[in-house]
Amino acid sequence: MHNITIIGAGYVGLVTGACLASLGMPVQCYDIDAGKIECLSKGLLPIYEPGLESLVSNCIRSGKKLDFTTDLRKAVESSDILFITVNTPTLENSQCDLTHVFEAATSIAQYINGYKIIIVKSTVPVGTCRQISNIISNELARLGKNHSFDIISNPEFLREGSAIQDFFYTDRIVIGAENKAAADTVKEIYTGNLQCCSPVLVTGLESAEMVKYASNSFLACKISFINEIAAICECCGADITQVAEGMGLDSRIGMHFLKPGPGFGGSCFPKDVKALAGIAEGYGVELGLLRSILKVNDEQSERMLEKIEKAAGGLEGRTIAVLGVAFKPGTDDIRYSPAVSIIRSLATRKATVRVFDPKAMGNLKKEFPQLKLHYGKNIYSTCRNSDCIVLATEWDEFADLDFEKLKSIVRQPVFLDLRNVYQPSYVKQFGFYYEGVGRK
Ligand code: UGA
């Protein structure tokens, strides 16, 4: 049985730690933030992720070994498998900030007391695992220590809102390694315990690192592509939902990630596409397609704003009700949320903005205290007296709106469905002006 330490109890670290512990492996989650660790020890989570809180509580209650600690020395000493899951934010120059990753590497070298497998799960630029290996080797030499270790690149493919499901039923497990025995150990940690038979791909370190960036960039590319096609559809009378279905039925294209909307957001796609473009630039390679993915995404937000302005009959003095703040449903994460970008622009252009989200209102208040917004208590109080309702995040709660009731409380019956949740004819029958994305 392996003892596992997770370094960085953020979103990826918590999901990975809790899932491995639920499978019966002894797991310690380390974080530098003492307040966070104290809350986690009581089963209180700093983020909303469906099923995660109950998974953590169940592990704690049922005596499964899932411990939370601020003592990194003890955590490193008592484990043979160390996951690095610290965050890697984007710097002003678009590069990835690796400070936390390198700090983790240095600490591991300081506390190492025997052979360890170090699994890098943080999203890091190609070449970082080799750098981590060098940092640890140099630090060990400086300290006169003589322990061996192996570095593994093991990118994560978890989606916020369905991370636990994604962990247990992943499409693939990618293991970048230099040492076959270490790769086999990591493979066994996953496949020995998971009930699924996901393909495992063993690659070199750099290739595994690149799989992550290339996958996220490709998915982001699909979204920007379909958003551009949606814009043409609006002009020529085609319906994007039918077009996307017609395209997606070709198995070479596939149905996924062909939903148009206000653009992609979240902590991964915008950051990773930018980082990959930055990596290429560092090698003197200009990747025009990557830049275009981001440009189209920025323009999509602007396009949505124009739609709202036109449909509401202007913005200044108008009341706009925005349903949805999170960058996607199932999460309270508002990082790079297209809904937030729309809300901010509406407020700047002097509209009265009323917002509602089932989970992300707290984060909006916390992140943008200067924004003058009206935070609704529920869907209907938010939409009251509005000149335009904007559905910005496709929460289930917004999929069954009472349009008769809405019609009786709004000032103007205008509904902008930025996620194409409804059939246009359905909403129109209640006397609403309806517009989606890529269809009329
Ligand atoms: C993404 C990847 O899907 C995960 O595989 C990856 O592990 C993760 O990033 C990461 O790097 O950690 P996530 O950011 O949680 O996951 O969310 P997605 O479900 O991929 O959605 C990203 C954005 O694209 C959202 O704003 C969503 O609304 C938008 N989107 C998605 C569309 O506009 N259209 C689509 O068809 C799909």
Short mmCIF file of C-alpha atoms and ligand atoms in Angstrom, two decimals:
data_model
loop_
_atom_site.label_atom_id
_atom_site.label_comp_id
_atom_site.label_asym_id
_atom_site.label_seq_id
_atom_site.Cartn_x
_atom_site.Cartn_y
_atom_site.Cartn_z
CA MET A 1 0.00 0.00 0.00
CA HIS A 2 1.35 3.42 -0.95
CA ASN A 3 1.22 6.46 1.31
CA ILE A 4 0.24 9.55 -0.61
CA THR A 5 0.87 13.22 0.02
CA ILE A 6 -0.86 15.93 -1.98
CA ILE A 7 1.01 19.24 -1.99
CA GLY A 8 -1.54 21.99 -2.60
CA ALA A 9 -5.11 21.51 -1.36
CA GLY A 10 -6.71 23.53 -4.14
CA TYR A 11 -9.31 22.26 -6.56
CA VAL A 12 -7.19 19.57 -8.27
CA GLY A 13 -5.41 18.54 -5.07
CA LEU A 14 -8.61 18.16 -3.09
CA VAL A 15 -10.41 16.17 -5.75
CA THR A 16 -7.40 13.90 -6.33
CA GLY A 17 -6.77 13.43 -2.60
CA ALA A 18 -10.39 12.75 -1.69
CA CYS A 19 -10.91 10.34 -4.60
CA LEU A 20 -7.74 8.35 -3.83
CA ALA A 21 -8.62 8.25 -0.11
CA SER A 22 -12.13 7.03 -0.91
CA LEU A 23 -10.48 4.11 -2.72
CA GLY A 24 -8.73 3.20 0.53
CA MET A 25 -5.32 4.81 0.09
CA PRO A 26 -3.86 6.76 3.01
CA VAL A 27 -3.72 10.38 1.87
CA GLN A 28 -2.41 13.54 3.49
CA CYS A 29 -3.29 16.88 1.91
CA TYR A 30 -0.81 19.63 2.67
CA ASP A 31 -1.46 23.33 2.18
CA ILE A 32 0.42 26.41 3.34
CA ASP A 33 -2.90 28.09 4.26
CA ALA A 34 -3.56 27.16 7.92
CA GLY A 35 -7.12 28.53 7.85
CA LYS A 36 -7.99 26.36 4.87
CA ILE A 37 -6.50 23.26 6.50
CA GLU A 38 -8.44 23.89 9.70
CA CYS A 39 -11.71 24.12 7.77
CA LEU A 40 -10.90 21.06 5.68
CA SER A 41 -10.16 19.02 8.80
CA LYS A 42 -13.75 19.75 9.87
CA GLY A 43 -15.04 18.73 6.44
CA LEU A 44 -15.69 22.35 5.32
CA LEU A 45 -14.64 23.06 1.74
CA PRO A 46 -13.35 26.35 0.33
CA ILE A 47 -14.91 25.66 -3.08
CA TYR A 48 -18.19 24.31 -4.38
CA GLU A 49 -17.82 21.10 -6.40
CA PRO A 50 -20.75 18.69 -6.59
CA GLY A 51 -20.18 15.62 -4.41
CA LEU A 52 -16.80 16.73 -3.07
CA GLU A 53 -17.92 17.86 0.36
CA SER A 54 -19.76 14.59 1.00
CA LEU A 55 -16.80 12.58 -0.31
CA VAL A 56 -14.46 14.38 2.10
CA SER A 57 -16.90 14.09 5.03
CA ASN A 58 -17.50 10.41 4.31
CA CYS A 59 -13.76 9.73 4.28
CA ILE A 60 -13.31 11.58 7.59
CA ARG A 61 -16.36 9.92 9.20
CA SER A 62 -15.72 6.39 7.98
CA GLY A 63 -12.15 6.39 9.28
CA LYS A 64 -10.60 6.35 5.79
CA LYS A 65 -7.22 8.01 6.04
CA LEU A 66 -7.67 11.50 4.64
CA ASP A 67 -5.71 13.97 6.73
CA PHE A 68 -5.11 17.66 6.26
CA THR A 69 -1.89 19.23 7.44
CA THR A 70 0.36 22.27 7.35
CA ASP A 71 3.37 20.15 8.32
CA LEU A 72 5.09 19.49 5.01
CA ARG A 73 8.10 17.78 6.55
CA LYS A 74 5.94 15.14 8.20
CA ALA A 75 3.83 14.72 5.08
CA VAL A 76 6.89 14.20 2.84
CA GLU A 77 8.67 11.91 5.30
CA SER A 78 5.70 9.63 5.77
CA SER A 79 4.81 9.20 2.07
CA ASP A 80 6.38 7.46 -0.89
CA ILE A 81 4.13 9.12 -3.49
CA LEU A 82 4.00 12.91 -3.64
CA PHE A 83 1.57 14.76 -5.90
CA ILE A 84 2.36 18.40 -6.72
CA THR A 85 -0.97 20.15 -7.30
CA VAL A 86 -0.14 23.76 -6.44
CA ASN A 87 -1.56 26.49 -8.64
CA THR A 88 0.30 28.04 -11.56
CA PRO A 89 -1.25 31.45 -12.23
CA THR A 90 -0.56 33.51 -15.34
CA LEU A 91 1.95 36.35 -15.02
CA GLU A 92 1.46 39.78 -16.62
CA ASN A 93 3.68 38.68 -19.53
CA SER A 94 1.33 35.69 -20.15
CA GLN A 95 3.87 33.24 -18.80
CA CYS A 96 3.06 30.67 -16.18
CA ASP A 97 4.09 31.56 -12.61
CA LEU A 98 5.98 28.51 -11.37
CA THR A 99 6.98 29.93 -7.97
CA HIS A 100 4.80 27.52 -5.99
CA VAL A 101 5.87 24.52 -8.06
CA PHE A 102 9.56 25.26 -7.55
CA GLU A 103 9.02 25.96 -3.84
CA ALA A 104 7.36 22.56 -3.53
CA ALA A 105 10.34 20.93 -5.31
CA THR A 106 12.84 22.62 -2.98
CA SER A 107 10.87 21.59 0.12
CA ILE A 108 10.66 18.00 -1.10
CA ALA A 109 14.45 17.93 -1.44
CA GLN A 110 14.85 19.33 2.05
CA TYR A 111 12.58 16.76 3.69
CA ILE A 112 13.19 13.70 1.51
CA ASN A 113 14.16 10.68 3.59
CA GLY A 114 14.04 7.83 1.06
CA TYR A 115 12.93 6.97 -2.49
CA LYS A 116 9.93 9.02 -3.64
CA ILE A 117 7.86 9.24 -6.77
CA ILE A 118 6.97 12.86 -7.43
CA ILE A 119 3.91 13.28 -9.63
CA VAL A 120 3.40 16.70 -11.17
CA LYS A 121 -0.30 17.36 -11.73
CA SER A 122 -0.15 21.15 -11.81
CA THR A 123 -0.41 22.43 -15.38
CA VAL A 124 3.15 23.45 -16.20
CA PRO A 125 4.99 24.54 -19.36
CA VAL A 126 6.77 21.87 -21.34
CA GLY A 127 10.17 21.27 -19.78
CA THR A 128 9.11 22.08 -16.20
CA CYS A 129 9.24 18.47 -14.93
CA ARG A 130 12.86 18.27 -16.04
CA GLN A 131 13.52 21.58 -14.27
CA ILE A 132 11.88 20.22 -11.11
CA SER A 133 14.10 17.17 -11.33
CA ASN A 134 17.19 19.40 -11.60
CA ILE A 135 16.08 21.59 -8.69
CA ILE A 136 15.66 18.54 -6.46
CA SER A 137 18.98 16.98 -7.58
CA ASN A 138 20.87 20.24 -7.01
CA GLU A 139 19.27 20.80 -3.63
CA LEU A 140 20.04 17.22 -2.57
CA ALA A 141 23.68 17.68 -3.65
CA ARG A 142 23.86 20.97 -1.73
CA LEU A 143 22.49 19.31 1.38
CA GLY A 144 24.77 16.28 0.97
CA LYS A 145 21.75 13.96 0.78
CA ASN A 146 21.82 10.82 -1.28
CA HIS A 147 18.22 9.78 -1.94
CA SER A 148 16.77 8.76 -5.27
CA PHE A 149 13.48 9.91 -6.78
CA ASP A 150 11.52 9.81 -10.01
CA ILE A 151 9.52 12.59 -11.60
CA ILE A 152 6.26 11.84 -13.37
CA SER A 153 4.18 14.21 -15.44
CA ASN A 154 0.54 13.24 -14.97
CA PRO A 155 -1.75 15.94 -16.38
CA GLU A 156 -5.26 16.20 -15.04
CA PHE A 157 -8.35 16.38 -17.23
CA LEU A 158 -10.94 17.16 -14.55
CA ARG A 159 -13.77 19.51 -15.43
CA GLU A 160 -15.16 21.76 -12.74
CA GLY A 161 -18.69 20.70 -11.91
CA SER A 162 -18.05 17.04 -12.80
CA ALA A 163 -14.56 16.49 -11.41
CA ILE A 164 -15.36 13.44 -9.30
CA GLN A 165 -17.09 11.68 -12.15
CA ASP A 166 -14.14 12.63 -14.40
CA PHE A 167 -11.66 11.21 -11.89
CA PHE A 168 -13.34 7.83 -11.63
CA TYR A 169 -14.36 7.53 -15.29
CA THR A 170 -11.59 9.37 -17.07
CA ASP A 171 -11.19 9.06 -20.86
CA ARG A 172 -7.47 8.45 -20.45
CA ILE A 173 -4.60 8.48 -18.00
CA VAL A 174 -1.41 10.08 -19.30
CA ILE A 175 1.84 9.23 -17.54
CA GLY A 176 5.01 10.98 -18.65
CA ALA A 177 8.04 9.21 -17.23
CA GLU A 178 11.69 8.42 -17.74
CA ASN A 179 11.68 5.31 -15.59
CA LYS A 180 9.38 2.42 -16.52
CA ALA A 181 9.13 1.06 -12.97
CA ALA A 182 7.95 4.43 -11.66
CA ALA A 183 5.43 4.69 -14.51
CA ASP A 184 4.14 1.21 -13.63
CA THR A 185 3.69 2.22 -9.98
CA VAL A 186 1.63 5.27 -10.96
CA LYS A 187 -0.36 3.17 -13.41
CA GLU A 188 -1.15 0.72 -10.62
CA ILE A 189 -2.28 3.52 -8.26
CA TYR A 190 -4.93 4.44 -10.82
CA THR A 191 -5.88 1.21 -12.55
CA GLY A 192 -5.45 -1.03 -9.53
CA ASN A 193 -8.21 0.86 -7.78
CA LEU A 194 -10.41 2.45 -10.40
CA GLN A 195 -13.20 0.24 -11.63
CA CYS A 196 -12.99 1.62 -15.15
CA CYS A 197 -10.67 0.46 -17.87
CA SER A 198 -9.47 3.79 -19.17
CA PRO A 199 -6.57 3.64 -21.60
CA VAL A 200 -3.23 4.48 -20.04
CA LEU A 201 -0.72 6.25 -22.25
CA VAL A 202 2.91 6.26 -21.11
CA THR A 203 4.96 8.98 -22.79
CA GLY A 204 8.10 11.02 -22.23
CA LEU A 205 7.94 13.90 -19.76
CA GLU A 206 7.70 16.67 -22.33
CA SER A 207 5.03 14.90 -24.36
CA ALA A 208 2.78 14.44 -21.33
CA GLU A 209 3.17 18.11 -20.47
CA MET A 210 2.26 19.03 -24.04
CA VAL A 211 -0.80 16.71 -24.10
CA LYS A 212 -2.41 18.91 -21.46
CA TYR A 213 -1.84 22.24 -23.22
CA ALA A 214 -2.67 20.86 -26.64
CA SER A 215 -5.90 19.23 -25.39
CA ASN A 216 -7.19 22.37 -23.68
CA SER A 217 -6.19 24.53 -26.64
CA PHE A 218 -7.93 22.17 -29.07
CA LEU A 219 -11.15 22.23 -27.03
CA ALA A 220 -10.96 26.03 -26.80
CA CYS A 221 -10.41 26.09 -30.57
CA LYS A 222 -13.59 24.09 -31.13
CA ILE A 223 -15.54 26.62 -29.07
CA SER A 224 -14.12 29.66 -30.87
CA PHE A 225 -14.75 27.91 -34.18
CA ILE A 226 -18.39 27.19 -33.43
CA ASN A 227 -18.87 30.72 -32.10
CA GLU A 228 -17.63 32.10 -35.42
CA ILE A 229 -19.90 29.76 -37.38
CA ALA A 230 -22.77 30.86 -35.09
CA ALA A 231 -22.11 34.49 -36.08
CA ILE A 232 -22.41 33.58 -39.76
CA CYS A 233 -25.55 31.52 -39.08
CA GLU A 234 -27.24 34.58 -37.61
CA CYS A 235 -26.63 36.46 -40.84
CA CYS A 236 -27.66 33.79 -43.32
CA GLY A 237 -30.63 32.18 -41.60
CA ALA A 238 -29.00 28.87 -40.61
CA ASP A 239 -29.55 27.44 -37.14
CA ILE A 240 -26.32 26.66 -35.28
CA THR A 241 -27.81 23.85 -33.20
CA GLN A 242 -28.72 21.98 -36.39
CA VAL A 243 -25.39 22.85 -37.98
CA ALA A 244 -23.42 21.67 -34.93
CA GLU A 245 -25.40 18.43 -34.87
CA GLY A 246 -24.78 17.88 -38.56
CA MET A 247 -21.07 18.45 -38.03
CA GLY A 248 -20.81 16.47 -34.82
CA LEU A 249 -22.36 13.34 -36.29
CA ASP A 250 -19.13 12.96 -38.23
CA SER A 251 -17.14 10.86 -35.77
CA ARG A 252 -13.96 12.63 -36.89
CA ILE A 253 -15.44 15.87 -35.51
CA GLY A 254 -17.56 14.64 -32.60
CA MET A 255 -20.48 16.31 -30.81
CA HIS A 256 -18.59 17.67 -27.81
CA PHE A 257 -17.56 21.28 -27.36
CA LEU A 258 -19.61 22.53 -30.26
CA LYS A 259 -22.03 24.56 -28.17
CA PRO A 260 -21.93 28.26 -29.00
CA GLY A 261 -22.25 30.76 -26.20
CA PRO A 262 -20.72 33.88 -24.73
CA GLY A 263 -17.20 32.41 -25.06
CA PHE A 264 -15.13 30.10 -22.92
CA GLY A 265 -14.02 31.06 -19.43
CA GLY A 266 -12.70 29.44 -16.29
CA SER A 267 -9.25 29.10 -14.86
CA CYS A 268 -7.97 26.76 -17.58
CA PHE A 269 -8.77 27.50 -21.22
CA PRO A 270 -7.93 31.23 -21.32
CA LYS A 271 -4.79 30.64 -19.22
CA ASP A 272 -3.58 27.54 -21.04
CA VAL A 273 -4.09 28.82 -24.59
CA LYS A 274 -2.24 32.00 -23.64
CA ALA A 275 0.53 30.00 -21.96
CA LEU A 276 0.98 27.70 -24.96
CA ALA A 277 1.20 30.70 -27.28
CA GLY A 278 3.77 32.13 -24.85
CA ILE A 279 5.76 28.88 -24.83
CA ALA A 280 5.84 28.86 -28.63
CA GLU A 281 6.93 32.49 -28.68
CA GLY A 282 9.76 31.59 -26.32
CA TYR A 283 11.00 29.21 -29.02
CA GLY A 284 10.57 31.87 -31.67
CA VAL A 285 7.54 30.11 -33.16
CA GLU A 286 4.50 32.31 -33.86
CA LEU A 287 1.32 30.24 -33.49
CA GLY A 288 -1.31 32.35 -35.22
CA LEU A 289 -4.14 29.89 -34.60
CA LEU A 290 -3.69 30.03 -30.81
CA ARG A 291 -3.79 33.84 -30.87
CA SER A 292 -6.94 33.72 -32.99
CA ILE A 293 -8.68 31.40 -30.52
CA LEU A 294 -8.25 34.06 -27.84
CA LYS A 295 -9.12 36.97 -30.13
CA VAL A 296 -12.36 35.30 -31.25
CA ASN A 297 -13.19 34.59 -27.62
CA ASP A 298 -12.71 38.23 -26.60
CA GLU A 299 -14.78 39.39 -29.55
CA GLN A 300 -17.57 36.99 -28.63
CA SER A 301 -18.06 38.81 -25.35
CA GLU A 302 -18.31 42.12 -27.21
CA ARG A 303 -20.75 40.57 -29.70
CA MET A 304 -22.99 39.43 -26.81
CA LEU A 305 -22.96 42.95 -25.42
CA GLU A 306 -24.04 44.39 -28.76
CA LYS A 307 -26.89 41.87 -28.87
CA ILE A 308 -28.05 42.96 -25.40
CA GLU A 309 -27.79 46.65 -26.27
CA LYS A 310 -29.81 46.20 -29.44
CA ALA A 311 -32.48 44.00 -27.88
CA ALA A 312 -32.90 46.14 -24.76
CA GLY A 313 -33.13 49.35 -26.82
CA GLY A 314 -29.89 50.81 -25.43
CA LEU A 315 -28.05 50.27 -22.18
CA GLU A 316 -27.88 53.53 -20.27
CA GLY A 317 -30.79 53.67 -17.84
CA ARG A 318 -32.04 50.21 -18.82
CA THR A 319 -32.46 47.43 -16.29
CA ILE A 320 -30.80 44.19 -17.33
CA ALA A 321 -31.36 40.98 -15.37
CA VAL A 322 -28.44 38.55 -15.75
CA LEU A 323 -29.13 34.94 -14.83
CA GLY A 324 -25.80 33.22 -14.17
CA VAL A 325 -22.46 34.47 -12.93
CA ALA A 326 -20.28 31.33 -12.79
CA PHE A 327 -18.21 30.48 -15.89
CA LYS A 328 -20.29 27.31 -16.24
CA PRO A 329 -22.94 25.50 -14.19
CA GLY A 330 -22.05 23.26 -11.26
CA THR A 331 -19.39 25.57 -9.85
CA ASP A 332 -19.05 28.81 -7.90
CA ASP A 333 -15.94 29.70 -9.90
CA ILE A 334 -16.14 33.08 -11.62
CA ARG A 335 -12.58 33.27 -12.96
CA TYR A 336 -12.63 34.61 -16.54
CA SER A 337 -16.38 34.03 -16.52
CA PRO A 338 -17.96 35.46 -19.68
CA ALA A 339 -21.02 36.28 -17.56
CA VAL A 340 -18.88 38.45 -15.30
CA SER A 341 -17.30 40.19 -18.24
CA ILE A 342 -20.81 41.00 -19.57
CA ILE A 343 -21.99 42.16 -16.13
CA ARG A 344 -18.99 44.48 -15.75
CA SER A 345 -19.43 45.97 -19.21
CA LEU A 346 -23.15 46.53 -18.63
CA ALA A 347 -22.42 48.32 -15.36
CA THR A 348 -19.72 50.45 -17.00
CA ARG A 349 -22.18 51.44 -19.70
CA LYS A 350 -24.57 52.71 -17.04
CA ALA A 351 -27.18 49.97 -17.16
CA THR A 352 -28.85 48.95 -13.91
CA VAL A 353 -27.67 45.36 -13.51
CA ARG A 354 -29.53 42.78 -11.47
CA VAL A 355 -27.83 39.42 -11.07
CA PHE A 356 -28.64 35.97 -9.78
CA ASP A 357 -26.64 32.75 -9.58
CA PRO A 358 -27.36 29.69 -7.41
CA LYS A 359 -23.76 29.42 -6.18
CA ALA A 360 -21.47 32.19 -7.39
CA MET A 361 -23.01 35.39 -5.94
CA GLY A 362 -20.66 35.36 -2.95
CA ASN A 363 -17.59 35.23 -5.17
CA LEU A 364 -18.87 38.07 -7.34
CA LYS A 365 -19.43 40.28 -4.28
CA LYS A 366 -16.02 39.37 -2.91
CA GLU A 367 -14.08 39.89 -6.16
CA PHE A 368 -15.83 43.03 -7.39
CA PRO A 369 -17.00 44.93 -4.31
CA GLN A 370 -16.79 48.20 -6.27
CA LEU A 371 -19.40 47.11 -8.83
CA LYS A 372 -22.82 48.59 -8.15
CA LEU A 373 -25.07 45.58 -8.75
CA HIS A 374 -28.39 44.40 -7.42
CA TYR A 375 -28.03 40.89 -6.07
CA GLY A 376 -31.34 39.11 -6.51
CA LYS A 377 -32.73 36.66 -3.95
CA ASN A 378 -34.21 34.42 -6.63
CA ILE A 379 -34.83 34.30 -10.36
CA TYR A 380 -38.12 36.21 -10.32
CA SER A 381 -37.17 39.02 -7.95
CA THR A 382 -34.07 39.52 -10.12
CA CYS A 383 -36.09 39.77 -13.33
CA ARG A 384 -38.77 42.11 -11.93
CA ASN A 385 -39.01 45.41 -13.89
CA SER A 386 -36.20 44.42 -16.22
CA ASP A 387 -35.92 45.58 -19.82
CA CYS A 388 -34.03 42.48 -20.84
CA ILE A 389 -33.31 39.08 -19.28
CA VAL A 390 -29.94 37.57 -20.17
CA LEU A 391 -29.40 33.86 -19.54
CA ALA A 392 -25.61 33.77 -19.21
CA THR A 393 -24.90 30.42 -17.47
CA GLU A 394 -26.93 27.30 -18.19
CA TRP A 395 -27.76 26.23 -14.63
CA ASP A 396 -30.55 23.60 -14.42
CA GLU A 397 -32.47 26.15 -12.33
CA PHE A 398 -32.80 28.33 -15.45
CA ALA A 399 -33.98 25.54 -17.76
CA ASP A 400 -37.61 25.58 -16.67
CA LEU A 401 -38.52 29.26 -16.30
CA ASP A 402 -42.13 30.28 -15.82
CA PHE A 403 -42.39 32.64 -18.80
CA GLU A 404 -46.00 33.55 -18.06
CA LYS A 405 -44.96 34.80 -14.65
CA LEU A 406 -41.91 36.52 -16.11
CA LYS A 407 -44.04 38.28 -18.72
CA SER A 408 -46.23 39.72 -15.97
CA ILE A 409 -43.33 41.18 -13.96
CA VAL A 410 -40.83 42.48 -16.55
CA ARG A 411 -40.93 45.96 -18.08
CA GLN A 412 -40.07 44.71 -21.57
CA PRO A 413 -40.47 41.03 -22.55
CA VAL A 414 -36.98 40.51 -24.00
CA PHE A 415 -35.10 37.25 -23.46
CA LEU A 416 -31.50 36.73 -24.58
CA ASP A 417 -30.55 33.11 -24.31
CA LEU A 418 -26.75 33.17 -24.54
CA ARG A 419 -26.59 29.39 -23.96
CA ASN A 420 -29.34 28.30 -26.37
CA VAL A 421 -31.19 26.56 -23.53
CA TYR A 422 -34.66 27.16 -25.04
CA GLN A 423 -36.36 26.57 -28.36
CA PRO A 424 -36.96 30.05 -29.81
CA SER A 425 -40.60 29.23 -30.68
CA TYR A 426 -41.27 28.11 -27.09
CA VAL A 427 -40.20 31.43 -25.57
CA LYS A 428 -41.82 33.50 -28.32
CA GLN A 429 -45.24 31.94 -27.67
CA PHE A 430 -45.31 33.79 -24.32
CA GLY A 431 -44.94 37.11 -26.12
CA PHE A 432 -41.22 37.48 -25.56
CA TYR A 433 -38.70 38.81 -28.03
CA TYR A 434 -36.20 35.93 -28.13
CA GLU A 435 -32.64 35.73 -29.37
CA GLY A 436 -30.14 32.94 -28.88
CA VAL A 437 -26.62 32.56 -30.27
CA GLY A 438 -26.44 31.50 -33.91
CA ARG A 439 -30.19 31.22 -34.45
CA LYS A 440 -33.26 33.41 -34.44
C1 UGA B 1 -11.33 22.26 -18.77
C2 UGA B 1 -11.19 20.92 -19.52
O1 UGA B 1 -12.46 20.57 -20.10
C3 UGA B 1 -10.74 19.80 -18.57
O2 UGA B 1 -10.53 18.60 -19.30
C4 UGA B 1 -9.41 20.24 -17.92
O3 UGA B 1 -8.96 19.28 -16.97
C5 UGA B 1 -9.62 21.55 -17.19
O4 UGA B 1 -10.08 22.55 -18.13
C6 UGA B 1 -8.30 21.96 -16.59
O5 UGA B 1 -7.38 22.27 -17.36
O6 UGA B 1 -8.14 21.86 -15.37
P1 UGA B 1 -13.17 23.36 -17.16
O7 UGA B 1 -12.37 24.62 -17.30
O8 UGA B 1 -13.61 22.91 -15.81
O9 UGA B 1 -12.37 22.11 -17.80
O10 UGA B 1 -14.52 23.55 -18.00
P2 UGA B 1 -15.10 23.09 -19.41
O11 UGA B 1 -16.27 22.23 -19.19
O12 UGA B 1 -14.06 22.59 -20.31
O13 UGA B 1 -15.64 24.50 -19.96
C7 UGA B 1 -14.75 25.59 -20.20
C8 UGA B 1 -15.51 26.76 -20.80
O14 UGA B 1 -15.93 26.46 -22.13
C9 UGA B 1 -16.79 27.15 -20.05
O15 UGA B 1 -16.88 28.55 -19.97
C10 UGA B 1 -17.91 26.57 -20.90
O16 UGA B 1 -19.12 27.25 -20.77
C11 UGA B 1 -17.32 26.76 -22.29
N1 UGA B 1 -17.89 25.83 -23.29
C12 UGA B 1 -17.70 24.49 -23.19
C13 UGA B 1 -18.60 26.35 -24.37
O17 UGA B 1 -18.79 27.58 -24.51
N2 UGA B 1 -19.09 25.48 -25.31
C14 UGA B 1 -18.90 24.13 -25.23
O18 UGA B 1 -19.37 23.41 -26.13
C15 UGA B 1 -18.19 23.62 -24.13
#
